[in-house]
XYZ file of C-alpha atoms in Angstrom:
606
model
C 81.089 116.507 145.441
C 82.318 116.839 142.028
C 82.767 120.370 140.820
C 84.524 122.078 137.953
C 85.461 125.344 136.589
C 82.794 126.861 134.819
C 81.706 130.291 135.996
C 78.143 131.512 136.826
C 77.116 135.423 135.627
C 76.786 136.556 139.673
C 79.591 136.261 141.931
C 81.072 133.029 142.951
C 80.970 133.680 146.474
C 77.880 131.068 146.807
C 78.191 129.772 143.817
C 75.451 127.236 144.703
C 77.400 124.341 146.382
C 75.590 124.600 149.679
C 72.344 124.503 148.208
C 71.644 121.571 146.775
C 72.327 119.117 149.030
C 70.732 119.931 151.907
C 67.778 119.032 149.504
C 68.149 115.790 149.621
C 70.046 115.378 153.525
C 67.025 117.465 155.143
C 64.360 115.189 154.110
C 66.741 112.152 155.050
C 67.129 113.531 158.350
C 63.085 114.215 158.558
C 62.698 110.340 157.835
C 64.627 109.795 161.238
C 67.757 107.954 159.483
C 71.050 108.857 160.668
C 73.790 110.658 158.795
C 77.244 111.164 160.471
C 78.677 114.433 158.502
C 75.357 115.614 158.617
C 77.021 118.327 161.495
C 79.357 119.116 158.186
C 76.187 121.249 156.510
C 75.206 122.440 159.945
C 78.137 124.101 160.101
C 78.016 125.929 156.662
C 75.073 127.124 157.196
C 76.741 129.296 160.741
C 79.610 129.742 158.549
C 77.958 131.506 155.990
C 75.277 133.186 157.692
C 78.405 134.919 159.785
C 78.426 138.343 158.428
C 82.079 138.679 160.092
C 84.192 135.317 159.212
C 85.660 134.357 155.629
C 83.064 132.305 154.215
C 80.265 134.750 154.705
C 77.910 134.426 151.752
C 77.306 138.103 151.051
C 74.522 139.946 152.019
C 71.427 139.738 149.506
C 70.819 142.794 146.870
C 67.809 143.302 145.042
C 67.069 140.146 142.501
C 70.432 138.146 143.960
C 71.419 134.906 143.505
C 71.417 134.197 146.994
C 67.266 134.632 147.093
C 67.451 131.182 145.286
C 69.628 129.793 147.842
C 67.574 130.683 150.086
C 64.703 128.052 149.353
C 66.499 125.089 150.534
C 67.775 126.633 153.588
C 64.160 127.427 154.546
C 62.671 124.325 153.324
C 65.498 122.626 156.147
C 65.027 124.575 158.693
C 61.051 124.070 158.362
C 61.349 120.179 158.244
C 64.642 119.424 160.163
C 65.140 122.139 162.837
C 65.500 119.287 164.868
C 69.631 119.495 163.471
C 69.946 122.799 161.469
C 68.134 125.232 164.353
C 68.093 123.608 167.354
C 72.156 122.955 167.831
C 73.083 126.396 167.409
C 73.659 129.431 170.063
C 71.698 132.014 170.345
C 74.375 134.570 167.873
C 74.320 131.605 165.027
C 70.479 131.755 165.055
C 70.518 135.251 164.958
C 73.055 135.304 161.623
C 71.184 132.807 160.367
C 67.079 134.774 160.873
C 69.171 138.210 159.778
C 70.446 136.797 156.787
C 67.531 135.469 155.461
C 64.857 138.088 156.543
C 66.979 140.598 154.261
C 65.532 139.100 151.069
C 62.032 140.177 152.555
C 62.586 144.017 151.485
C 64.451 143.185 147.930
C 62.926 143.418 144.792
C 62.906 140.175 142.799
C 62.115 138.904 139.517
C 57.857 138.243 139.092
C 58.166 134.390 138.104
C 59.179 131.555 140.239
C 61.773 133.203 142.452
C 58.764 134.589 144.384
C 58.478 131.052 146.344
C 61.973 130.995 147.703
C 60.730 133.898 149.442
C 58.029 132.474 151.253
C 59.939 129.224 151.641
C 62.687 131.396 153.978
C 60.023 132.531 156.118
C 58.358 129.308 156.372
C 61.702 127.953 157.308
C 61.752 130.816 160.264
C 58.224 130.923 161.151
C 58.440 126.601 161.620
C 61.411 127.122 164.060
C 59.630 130.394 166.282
C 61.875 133.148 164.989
C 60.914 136.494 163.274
C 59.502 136.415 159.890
C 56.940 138.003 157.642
C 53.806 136.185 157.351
C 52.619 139.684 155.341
C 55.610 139.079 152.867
C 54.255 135.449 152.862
C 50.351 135.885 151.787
C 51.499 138.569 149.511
C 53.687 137.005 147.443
C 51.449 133.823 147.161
C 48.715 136.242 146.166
C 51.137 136.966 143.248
C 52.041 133.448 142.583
C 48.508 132.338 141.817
C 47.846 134.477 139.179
C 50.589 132.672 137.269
C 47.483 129.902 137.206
C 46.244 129.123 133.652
C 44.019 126.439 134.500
C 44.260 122.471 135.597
C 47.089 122.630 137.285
C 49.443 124.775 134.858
C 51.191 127.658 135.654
C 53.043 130.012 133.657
C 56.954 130.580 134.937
C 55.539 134.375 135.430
C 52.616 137.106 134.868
C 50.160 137.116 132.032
C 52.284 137.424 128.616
C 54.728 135.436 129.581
C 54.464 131.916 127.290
C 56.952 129.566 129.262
C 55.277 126.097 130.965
C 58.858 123.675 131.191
C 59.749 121.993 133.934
C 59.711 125.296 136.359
C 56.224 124.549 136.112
C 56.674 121.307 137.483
C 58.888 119.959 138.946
C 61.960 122.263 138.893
C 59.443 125.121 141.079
C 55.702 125.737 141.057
C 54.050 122.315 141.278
C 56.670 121.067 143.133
C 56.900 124.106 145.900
C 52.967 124.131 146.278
C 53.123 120.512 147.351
C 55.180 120.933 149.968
C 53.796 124.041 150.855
C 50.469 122.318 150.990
C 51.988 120.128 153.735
C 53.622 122.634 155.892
C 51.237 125.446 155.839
C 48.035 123.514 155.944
C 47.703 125.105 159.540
C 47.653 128.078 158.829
C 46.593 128.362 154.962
C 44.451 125.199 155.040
C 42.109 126.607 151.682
C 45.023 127.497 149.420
C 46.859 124.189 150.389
C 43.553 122.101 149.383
C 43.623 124.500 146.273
C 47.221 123.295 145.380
C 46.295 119.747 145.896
C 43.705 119.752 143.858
C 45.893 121.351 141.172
C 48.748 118.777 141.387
C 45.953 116.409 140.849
C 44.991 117.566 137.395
C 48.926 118.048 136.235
C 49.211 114.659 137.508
C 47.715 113.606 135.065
C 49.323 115.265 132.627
C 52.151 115.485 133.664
C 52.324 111.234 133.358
C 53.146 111.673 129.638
C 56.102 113.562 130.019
C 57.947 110.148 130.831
C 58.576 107.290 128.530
C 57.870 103.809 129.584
C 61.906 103.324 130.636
C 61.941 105.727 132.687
C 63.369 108.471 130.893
C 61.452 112.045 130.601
C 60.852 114.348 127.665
C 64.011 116.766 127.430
C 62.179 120.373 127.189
C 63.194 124.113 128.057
C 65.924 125.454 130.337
C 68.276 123.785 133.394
C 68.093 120.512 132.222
C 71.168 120.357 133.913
C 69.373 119.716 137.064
C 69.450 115.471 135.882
C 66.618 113.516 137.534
C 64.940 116.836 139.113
C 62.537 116.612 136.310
C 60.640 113.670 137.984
C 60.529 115.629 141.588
C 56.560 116.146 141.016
C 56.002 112.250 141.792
C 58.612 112.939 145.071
C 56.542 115.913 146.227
C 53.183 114.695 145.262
C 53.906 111.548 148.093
C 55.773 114.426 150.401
C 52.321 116.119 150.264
C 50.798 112.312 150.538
C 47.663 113.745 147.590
C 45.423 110.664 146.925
C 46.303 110.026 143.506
C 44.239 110.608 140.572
C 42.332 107.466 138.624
C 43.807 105.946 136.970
C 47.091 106.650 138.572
C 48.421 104.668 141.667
C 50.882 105.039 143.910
C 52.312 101.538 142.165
C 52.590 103.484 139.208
C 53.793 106.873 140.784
C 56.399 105.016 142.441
C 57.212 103.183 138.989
C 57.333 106.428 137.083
C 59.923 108.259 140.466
C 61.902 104.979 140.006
C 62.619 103.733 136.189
C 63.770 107.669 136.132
C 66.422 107.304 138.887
C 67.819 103.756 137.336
C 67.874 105.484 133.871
C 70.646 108.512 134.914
C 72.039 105.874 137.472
C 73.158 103.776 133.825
C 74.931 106.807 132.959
C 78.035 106.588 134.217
C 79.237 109.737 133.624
C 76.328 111.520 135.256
C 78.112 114.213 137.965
C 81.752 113.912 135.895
C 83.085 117.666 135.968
C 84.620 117.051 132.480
C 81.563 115.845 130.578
C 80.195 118.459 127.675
C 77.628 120.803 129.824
C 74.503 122.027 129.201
C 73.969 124.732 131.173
C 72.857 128.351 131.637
C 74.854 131.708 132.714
C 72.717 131.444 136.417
C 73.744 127.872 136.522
C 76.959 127.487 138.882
C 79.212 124.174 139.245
C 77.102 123.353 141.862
C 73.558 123.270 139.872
C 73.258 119.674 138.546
C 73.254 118.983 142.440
C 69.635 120.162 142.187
C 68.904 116.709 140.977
C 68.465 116.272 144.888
C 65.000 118.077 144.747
C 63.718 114.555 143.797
C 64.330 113.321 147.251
C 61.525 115.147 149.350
C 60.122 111.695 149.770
C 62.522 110.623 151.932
C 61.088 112.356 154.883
C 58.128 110.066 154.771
C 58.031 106.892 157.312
C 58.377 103.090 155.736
C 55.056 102.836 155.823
C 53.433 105.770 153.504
C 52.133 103.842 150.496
C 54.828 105.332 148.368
C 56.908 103.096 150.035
C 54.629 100.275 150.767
C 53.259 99.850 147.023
C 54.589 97.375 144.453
C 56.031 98.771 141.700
C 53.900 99.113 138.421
C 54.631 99.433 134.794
C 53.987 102.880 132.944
C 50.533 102.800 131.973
C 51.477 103.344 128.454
C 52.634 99.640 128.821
C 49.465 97.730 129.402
C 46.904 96.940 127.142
C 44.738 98.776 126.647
C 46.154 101.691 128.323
C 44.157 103.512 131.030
C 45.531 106.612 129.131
C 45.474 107.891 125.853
C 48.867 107.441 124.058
C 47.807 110.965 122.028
C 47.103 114.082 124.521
C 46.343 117.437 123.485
C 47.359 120.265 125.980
C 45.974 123.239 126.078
C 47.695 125.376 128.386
C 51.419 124.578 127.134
C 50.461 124.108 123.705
C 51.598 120.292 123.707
C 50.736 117.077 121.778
C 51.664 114.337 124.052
C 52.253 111.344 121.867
C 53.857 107.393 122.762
C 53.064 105.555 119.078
C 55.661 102.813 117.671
C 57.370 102.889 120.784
C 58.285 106.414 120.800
C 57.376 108.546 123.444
C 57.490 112.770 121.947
C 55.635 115.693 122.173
C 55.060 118.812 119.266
C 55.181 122.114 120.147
C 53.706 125.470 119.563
C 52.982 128.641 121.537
C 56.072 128.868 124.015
C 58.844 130.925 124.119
C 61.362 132.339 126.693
C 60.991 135.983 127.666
C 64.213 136.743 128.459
C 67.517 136.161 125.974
C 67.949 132.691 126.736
C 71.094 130.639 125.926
C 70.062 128.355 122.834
C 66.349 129.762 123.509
C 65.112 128.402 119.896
C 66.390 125.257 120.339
C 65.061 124.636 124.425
C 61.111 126.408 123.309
C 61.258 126.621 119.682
C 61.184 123.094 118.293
C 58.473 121.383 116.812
C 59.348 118.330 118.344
C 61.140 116.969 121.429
C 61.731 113.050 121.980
C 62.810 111.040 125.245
C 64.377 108.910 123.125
C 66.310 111.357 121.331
C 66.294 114.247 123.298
C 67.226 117.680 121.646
C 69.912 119.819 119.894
C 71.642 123.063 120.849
C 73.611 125.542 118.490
C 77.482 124.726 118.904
C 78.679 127.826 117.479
C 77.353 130.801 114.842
C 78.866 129.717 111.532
C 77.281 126.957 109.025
C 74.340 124.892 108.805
C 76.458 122.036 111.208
C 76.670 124.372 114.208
C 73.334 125.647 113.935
C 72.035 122.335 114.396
C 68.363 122.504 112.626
C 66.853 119.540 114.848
C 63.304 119.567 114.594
C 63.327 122.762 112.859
C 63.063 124.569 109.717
C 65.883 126.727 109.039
C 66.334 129.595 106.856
C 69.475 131.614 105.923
C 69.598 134.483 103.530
C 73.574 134.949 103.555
C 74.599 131.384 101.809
C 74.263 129.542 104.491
C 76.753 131.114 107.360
C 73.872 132.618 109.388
C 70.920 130.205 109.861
C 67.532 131.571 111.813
C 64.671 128.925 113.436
C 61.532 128.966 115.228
C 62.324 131.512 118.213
C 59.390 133.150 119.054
C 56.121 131.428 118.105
C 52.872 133.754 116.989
C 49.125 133.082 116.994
C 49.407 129.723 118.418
C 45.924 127.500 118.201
C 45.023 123.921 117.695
C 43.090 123.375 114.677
C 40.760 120.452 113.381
C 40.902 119.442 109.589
C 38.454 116.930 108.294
C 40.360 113.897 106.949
C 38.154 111.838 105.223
C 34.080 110.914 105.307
C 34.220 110.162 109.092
C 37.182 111.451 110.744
C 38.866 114.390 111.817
C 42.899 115.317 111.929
C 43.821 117.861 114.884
C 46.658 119.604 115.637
C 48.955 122.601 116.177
C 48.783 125.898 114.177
C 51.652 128.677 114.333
C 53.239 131.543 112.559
C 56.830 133.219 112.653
C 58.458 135.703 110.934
C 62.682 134.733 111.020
C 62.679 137.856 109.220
C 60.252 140.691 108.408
C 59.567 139.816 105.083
C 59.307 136.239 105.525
C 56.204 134.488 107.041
C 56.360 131.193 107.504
C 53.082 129.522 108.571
C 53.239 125.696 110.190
C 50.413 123.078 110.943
C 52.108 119.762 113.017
C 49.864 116.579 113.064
C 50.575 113.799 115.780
C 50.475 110.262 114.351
C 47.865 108.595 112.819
C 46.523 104.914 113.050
C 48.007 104.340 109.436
C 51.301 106.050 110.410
C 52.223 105.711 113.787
C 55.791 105.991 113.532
C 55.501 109.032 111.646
C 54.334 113.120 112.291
C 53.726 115.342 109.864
C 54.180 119.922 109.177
C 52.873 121.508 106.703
C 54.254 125.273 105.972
C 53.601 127.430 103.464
C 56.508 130.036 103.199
C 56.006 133.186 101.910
C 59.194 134.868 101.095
C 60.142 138.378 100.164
C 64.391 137.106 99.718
C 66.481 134.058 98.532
C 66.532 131.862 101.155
C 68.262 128.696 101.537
C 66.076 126.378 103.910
C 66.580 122.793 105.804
C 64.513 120.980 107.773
C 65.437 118.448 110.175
C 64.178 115.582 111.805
C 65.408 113.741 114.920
C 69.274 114.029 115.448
C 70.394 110.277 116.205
C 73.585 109.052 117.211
C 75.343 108.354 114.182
C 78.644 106.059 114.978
C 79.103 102.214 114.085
C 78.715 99.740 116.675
C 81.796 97.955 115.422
C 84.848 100.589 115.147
C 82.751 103.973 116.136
C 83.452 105.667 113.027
C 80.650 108.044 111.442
C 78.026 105.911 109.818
C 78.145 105.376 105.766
C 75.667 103.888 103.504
C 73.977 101.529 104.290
C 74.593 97.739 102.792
C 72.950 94.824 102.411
C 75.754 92.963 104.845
C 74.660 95.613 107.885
C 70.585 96.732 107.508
C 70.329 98.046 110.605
C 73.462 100.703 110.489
C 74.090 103.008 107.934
C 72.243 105.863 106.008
C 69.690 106.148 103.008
C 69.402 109.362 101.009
C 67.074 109.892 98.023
C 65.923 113.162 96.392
C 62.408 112.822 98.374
C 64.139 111.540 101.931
C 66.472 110.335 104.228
C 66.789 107.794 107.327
C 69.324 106.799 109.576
C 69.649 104.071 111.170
C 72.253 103.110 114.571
C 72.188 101.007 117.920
C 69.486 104.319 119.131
C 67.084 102.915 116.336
C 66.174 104.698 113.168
C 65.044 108.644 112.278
C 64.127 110.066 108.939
C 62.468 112.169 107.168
C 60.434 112.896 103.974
C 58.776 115.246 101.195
C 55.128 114.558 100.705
C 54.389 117.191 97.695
C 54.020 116.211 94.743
C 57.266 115.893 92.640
C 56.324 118.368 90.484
C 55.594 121.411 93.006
C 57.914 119.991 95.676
C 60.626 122.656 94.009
C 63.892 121.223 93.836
C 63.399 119.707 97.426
C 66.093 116.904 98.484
C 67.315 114.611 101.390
C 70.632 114.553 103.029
C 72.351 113.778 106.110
C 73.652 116.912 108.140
C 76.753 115.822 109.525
C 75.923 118.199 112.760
C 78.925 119.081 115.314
C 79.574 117.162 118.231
C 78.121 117.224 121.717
C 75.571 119.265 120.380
C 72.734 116.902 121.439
C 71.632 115.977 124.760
C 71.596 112.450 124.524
C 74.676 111.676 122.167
C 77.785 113.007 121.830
C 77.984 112.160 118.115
C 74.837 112.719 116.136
C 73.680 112.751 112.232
C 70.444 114.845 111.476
C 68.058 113.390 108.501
C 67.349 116.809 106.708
C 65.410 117.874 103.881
C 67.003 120.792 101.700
C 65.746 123.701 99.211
C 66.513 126.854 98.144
C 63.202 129.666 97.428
C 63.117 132.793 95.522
C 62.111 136.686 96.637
C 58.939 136.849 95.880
C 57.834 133.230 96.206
C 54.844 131.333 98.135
C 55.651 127.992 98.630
C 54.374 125.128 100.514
C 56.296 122.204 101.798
C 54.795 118.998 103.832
C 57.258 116.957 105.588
C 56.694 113.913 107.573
C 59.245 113.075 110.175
C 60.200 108.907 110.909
C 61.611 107.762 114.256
C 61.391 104.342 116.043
C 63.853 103.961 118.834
C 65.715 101.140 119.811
C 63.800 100.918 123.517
C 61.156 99.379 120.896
C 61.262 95.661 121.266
C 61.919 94.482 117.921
C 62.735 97.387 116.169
C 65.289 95.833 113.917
C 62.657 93.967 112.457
C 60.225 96.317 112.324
C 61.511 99.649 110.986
C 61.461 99.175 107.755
C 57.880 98.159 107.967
C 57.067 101.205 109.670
C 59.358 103.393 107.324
C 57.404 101.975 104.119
C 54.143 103.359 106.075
C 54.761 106.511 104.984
C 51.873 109.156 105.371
C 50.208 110.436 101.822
C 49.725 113.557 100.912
C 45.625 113.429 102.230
C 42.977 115.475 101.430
C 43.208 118.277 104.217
C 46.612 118.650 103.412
C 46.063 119.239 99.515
C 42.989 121.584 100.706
C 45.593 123.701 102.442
C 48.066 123.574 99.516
C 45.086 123.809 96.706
C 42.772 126.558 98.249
C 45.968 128.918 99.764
C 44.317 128.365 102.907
C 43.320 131.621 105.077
C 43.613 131.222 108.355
C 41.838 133.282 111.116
C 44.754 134.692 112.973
C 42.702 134.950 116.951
């Protein structure tokens, strides 16, 4: 294993190097293939479950670290005692039972964290030693009243407005499978329960990946690499008929493109590479990737295995699912238009003080194309990076403030001309106290498909300087990888374009812009620009440029801006060709969005 410096906020003494891999050898093992340093891991676990030798984990405190670790060490021991329980003496078992059943009397947090619980004693109850099947039924009574409906589940109580990958594939979807398989003797009810749920996010959750392979980038640990697909793994470890119109030809499609995509990247377990991480996330954590290998416990012949291969379903024609796909519960619009698979966002936020927290819930927009942008640092526009945001300063532009947390989230329906209807996301936040800013996103239209649009109106009791971004895009030359310049006539497809009412740029990763739709004479002093953002600030590219759209608004002031945001990516086929045609499609300023603007619009605030 690769593993570098970088320090986690608990002790190091775990440090979460054991943890992940059993992950992905324990389900091997299940599958009856042979690994010889499989004995290697074995031996860890004696070691430090040995409250008296030198690599002794630590015994567990209230809300520790080692809870988390946990999880995998039950999930082994419940599906290959055969190697982790059954060669040890009588003393090693012991350690190993005592050490876990600690965690049974420790407080810990009310989210996720509550499943590595029952996953310990699962792990003891599968192999006939002592454990708590009380501890057991009552946290899973806790756990499902994180349930909002069809499958989603909040990342904690009522209140809390977080539905990333923890709800998925990270930890609640994802534990429920396999906890639908292991305890359907003794739970058989909830475990039908929980496959009827992964059903529903199934479906879903299918638009969170882009016809490559390659998933939306959204909320925290995305350091965990290809763990974001480990739904489709546990869905098959569970073996849940799938949904219509899903197969497991396409499941198995969707678990695959996702592997080859981070196996093209080169880099992907380098201990040098610029992180993205969070202060519980230890050297070992992007070994968590190996959550996505549950489904290696199942025999050649489980249809998983046994099914060809299909395309996303985004790729035939006409698509068994709808390339626009409004989510209730986490306040998403799933989109794939022009080749661009995206969502917009409003409603979540973290509820603790996340690293970057504005930048991982806060967005309007995230792209699996283009990924997202964190804050490098705390001083100018460049380090604040305002990527799919609209950011305000009031101190001449050292301190910059974006969407954090997100207030009186809805969807809303607009008519848009004498037939049809324009829906989309409604939200309000207040950077400062005195400063409402009010935002409406609409997905893509028929006429505009490579674009989205946000309208705000910005009421303002300061100066404030404001910028809104678009997509950050990698912004080198293909030739001599030097920062992009102007674009020429002798290269069309590489370069920039600024004008007072937009800007695009255009690289090998395709083309992002963005543009003012008010009218010249009310936009108020609004222009394009390139924001020459800092390095390694984006998830995708090391070396980014940000299509942004400045102003500056006076105390006192209500003002409205409507933006509409460009982006075809080069996974298009064609694009070279074609962006220019779709950039010329740019959206007009349409009769609901002049009603807003005209009439001051009052919205009900539920």
């Amino acid at each position: 294993m690769l593993i570098s410096r970088s320090s986690i906020r608990r002790d190091r003494r775990l440090n979460r190097r054991f943890r992940p891999p059993p992950l992905g050898l324990a389900p091997l093992l299940a599958g009856n293939v042979t690994y010889p340093n499989a004995h290697l891991w074995v031996k860890g676990l004696v070691s430090g479950t040995d409250s008296g030798g030198p690599e002794f984990w630590g015994q567990m405190l209230d809300s520790d670290q080692r809870m988390v670790e946990s999880c995998p060490i039950g999930f082994t021991l419940a599906i290959a005692g055969d190697h982790f329980w059954a060669p040890l003496t009588q003393a090693q078992k012991d350690n190993v039972a005592s050490w876990i059943g600690t965690m049974n009397d420790k407080e810990m947090p009310n989210t996720n964290w509550l499943w590595f619980r029952v996953f310990a004693n699962l792990g003891l109850k599968a192999n006939g030693a002592a454990y708590s099947h009380e501890r057991i039924e009552a946290d899973m009574v806790q756990l499902d009243t994180f349930h909002r409906g069809d499958g989603w589940s909040n990342d904690g109580p009522e209140g809390y407005t977080q539905m990333d990958y923890y709800s998925g594939s990270f930890a609640i979807q994802y534990l429920q499978l396999l906890y639908s398989r292991l305890a359907a003797s003794f739970d058989p009810e909830r475990c039908k329960e929980y496959q009827r749920r992964a059903k529903a996010y199934a479906l879903d959750f299918v638009h969170y990946s882009d016809p490559n392979g390659h998933c939306i980038p959204f909320g925290r640990s995305l350091t965990y690499r290809f763990a974001t697909i480990a739904f489709w793994s546990a869905f098959a470890f569970a073996s849940v008929d799938p949904p219509a119109p899903l197969t497991w030809g396409i499941i198995k499609g969707l678990f695959l493109r996702n592997l080859r995509w981070w196996n093209r990247k080169h880099h992907i377990f380098q201990p040098n590479v610029p992180y993205l991480a969070e202060n519980y996330n230890s050297p070992g954590s992007p070994y968590s990737c190996m959550l996505s290998f549950a489904c290696l416990a199942l025999a050649p012949t489980h249809p998983f295995w046994t099914a060809d291969q299909a395309p996303h379903p985004f790729t035939q024609t006409p698509s068994p699912i709808p390339n626009i796909k409004y989510l209730k519960h986490p306040m998403h619009i799933l989109i794939h238009r022009a080749g661009h698979t995206f969502l917009l966002s409003s409603g979540q936020s973290c509820h603790y003080p996340l690293k970057a927290t504005q930048a991982k819930y806060g967005h309007f927009a995230y792209s699996a194309s283009f990924g997202y942008s964190v804050p490098t640092g705390g001083y100018t526009l460049e380090q604040f990076v305002p990527e799919s945001a609209l950011a305000m300063s009031d101190d001449g532009g050292e301190i910059w403030k974006m969407r954090r947390e997100v207030l009186h989230a809805q969807f809303f329906e607009a008519a848009a001309g004498p037939a049809g209807r324009v829906r989309g996301l409604y939200s309000v936040m207040y950077p400062w106290k005195d400063v409402e800013v009010r935002t409406w996103l609409v997905p893509p239209q028929e006429a505009w498909p490579a674009w989205h649009v946000r309208v705000h109106r910005v009421m303002t009791g300061r100066d404030v300087q404001t910028a809104e971004g678009g997509f950050a895009i990698l912004g080198t030359r293909v030739r001599d990888g030097r920062a992009l310049v102007a674009m020429t006539e002798d290269e069309p497809n590489e370069g920039t374009i600024t004008n007072p009412d937009s800007a695009v740029v255009v690289s090998r990763a395709g083309a992002s812009g963005i543009a003012d739709l008010a009218p010249k004479d009310v936009n108020g002093g609004r222009h394009g620009g390139v924001c020459n953002v800092d390095a390694n600030s984006n998830l995708i590219e090391p070396r980014t440029l940000l299509p942004t759209m400045y102003a500056d608004l006076k105390a006192g002031s209500t003002t409205w801006r409507v933006t509409a945001v460009f982006a075809v990516p080069a996974e298009r086929e064609g694009w070279e060709e074609c962006w220019k045609e779709e950039w010329e499609k740019r959206p007009k300023l349409e009769g609901w969005m002049q009603d807003l603007m005209e009439a001051q619009y009052a919205w009900e605030e539920k």
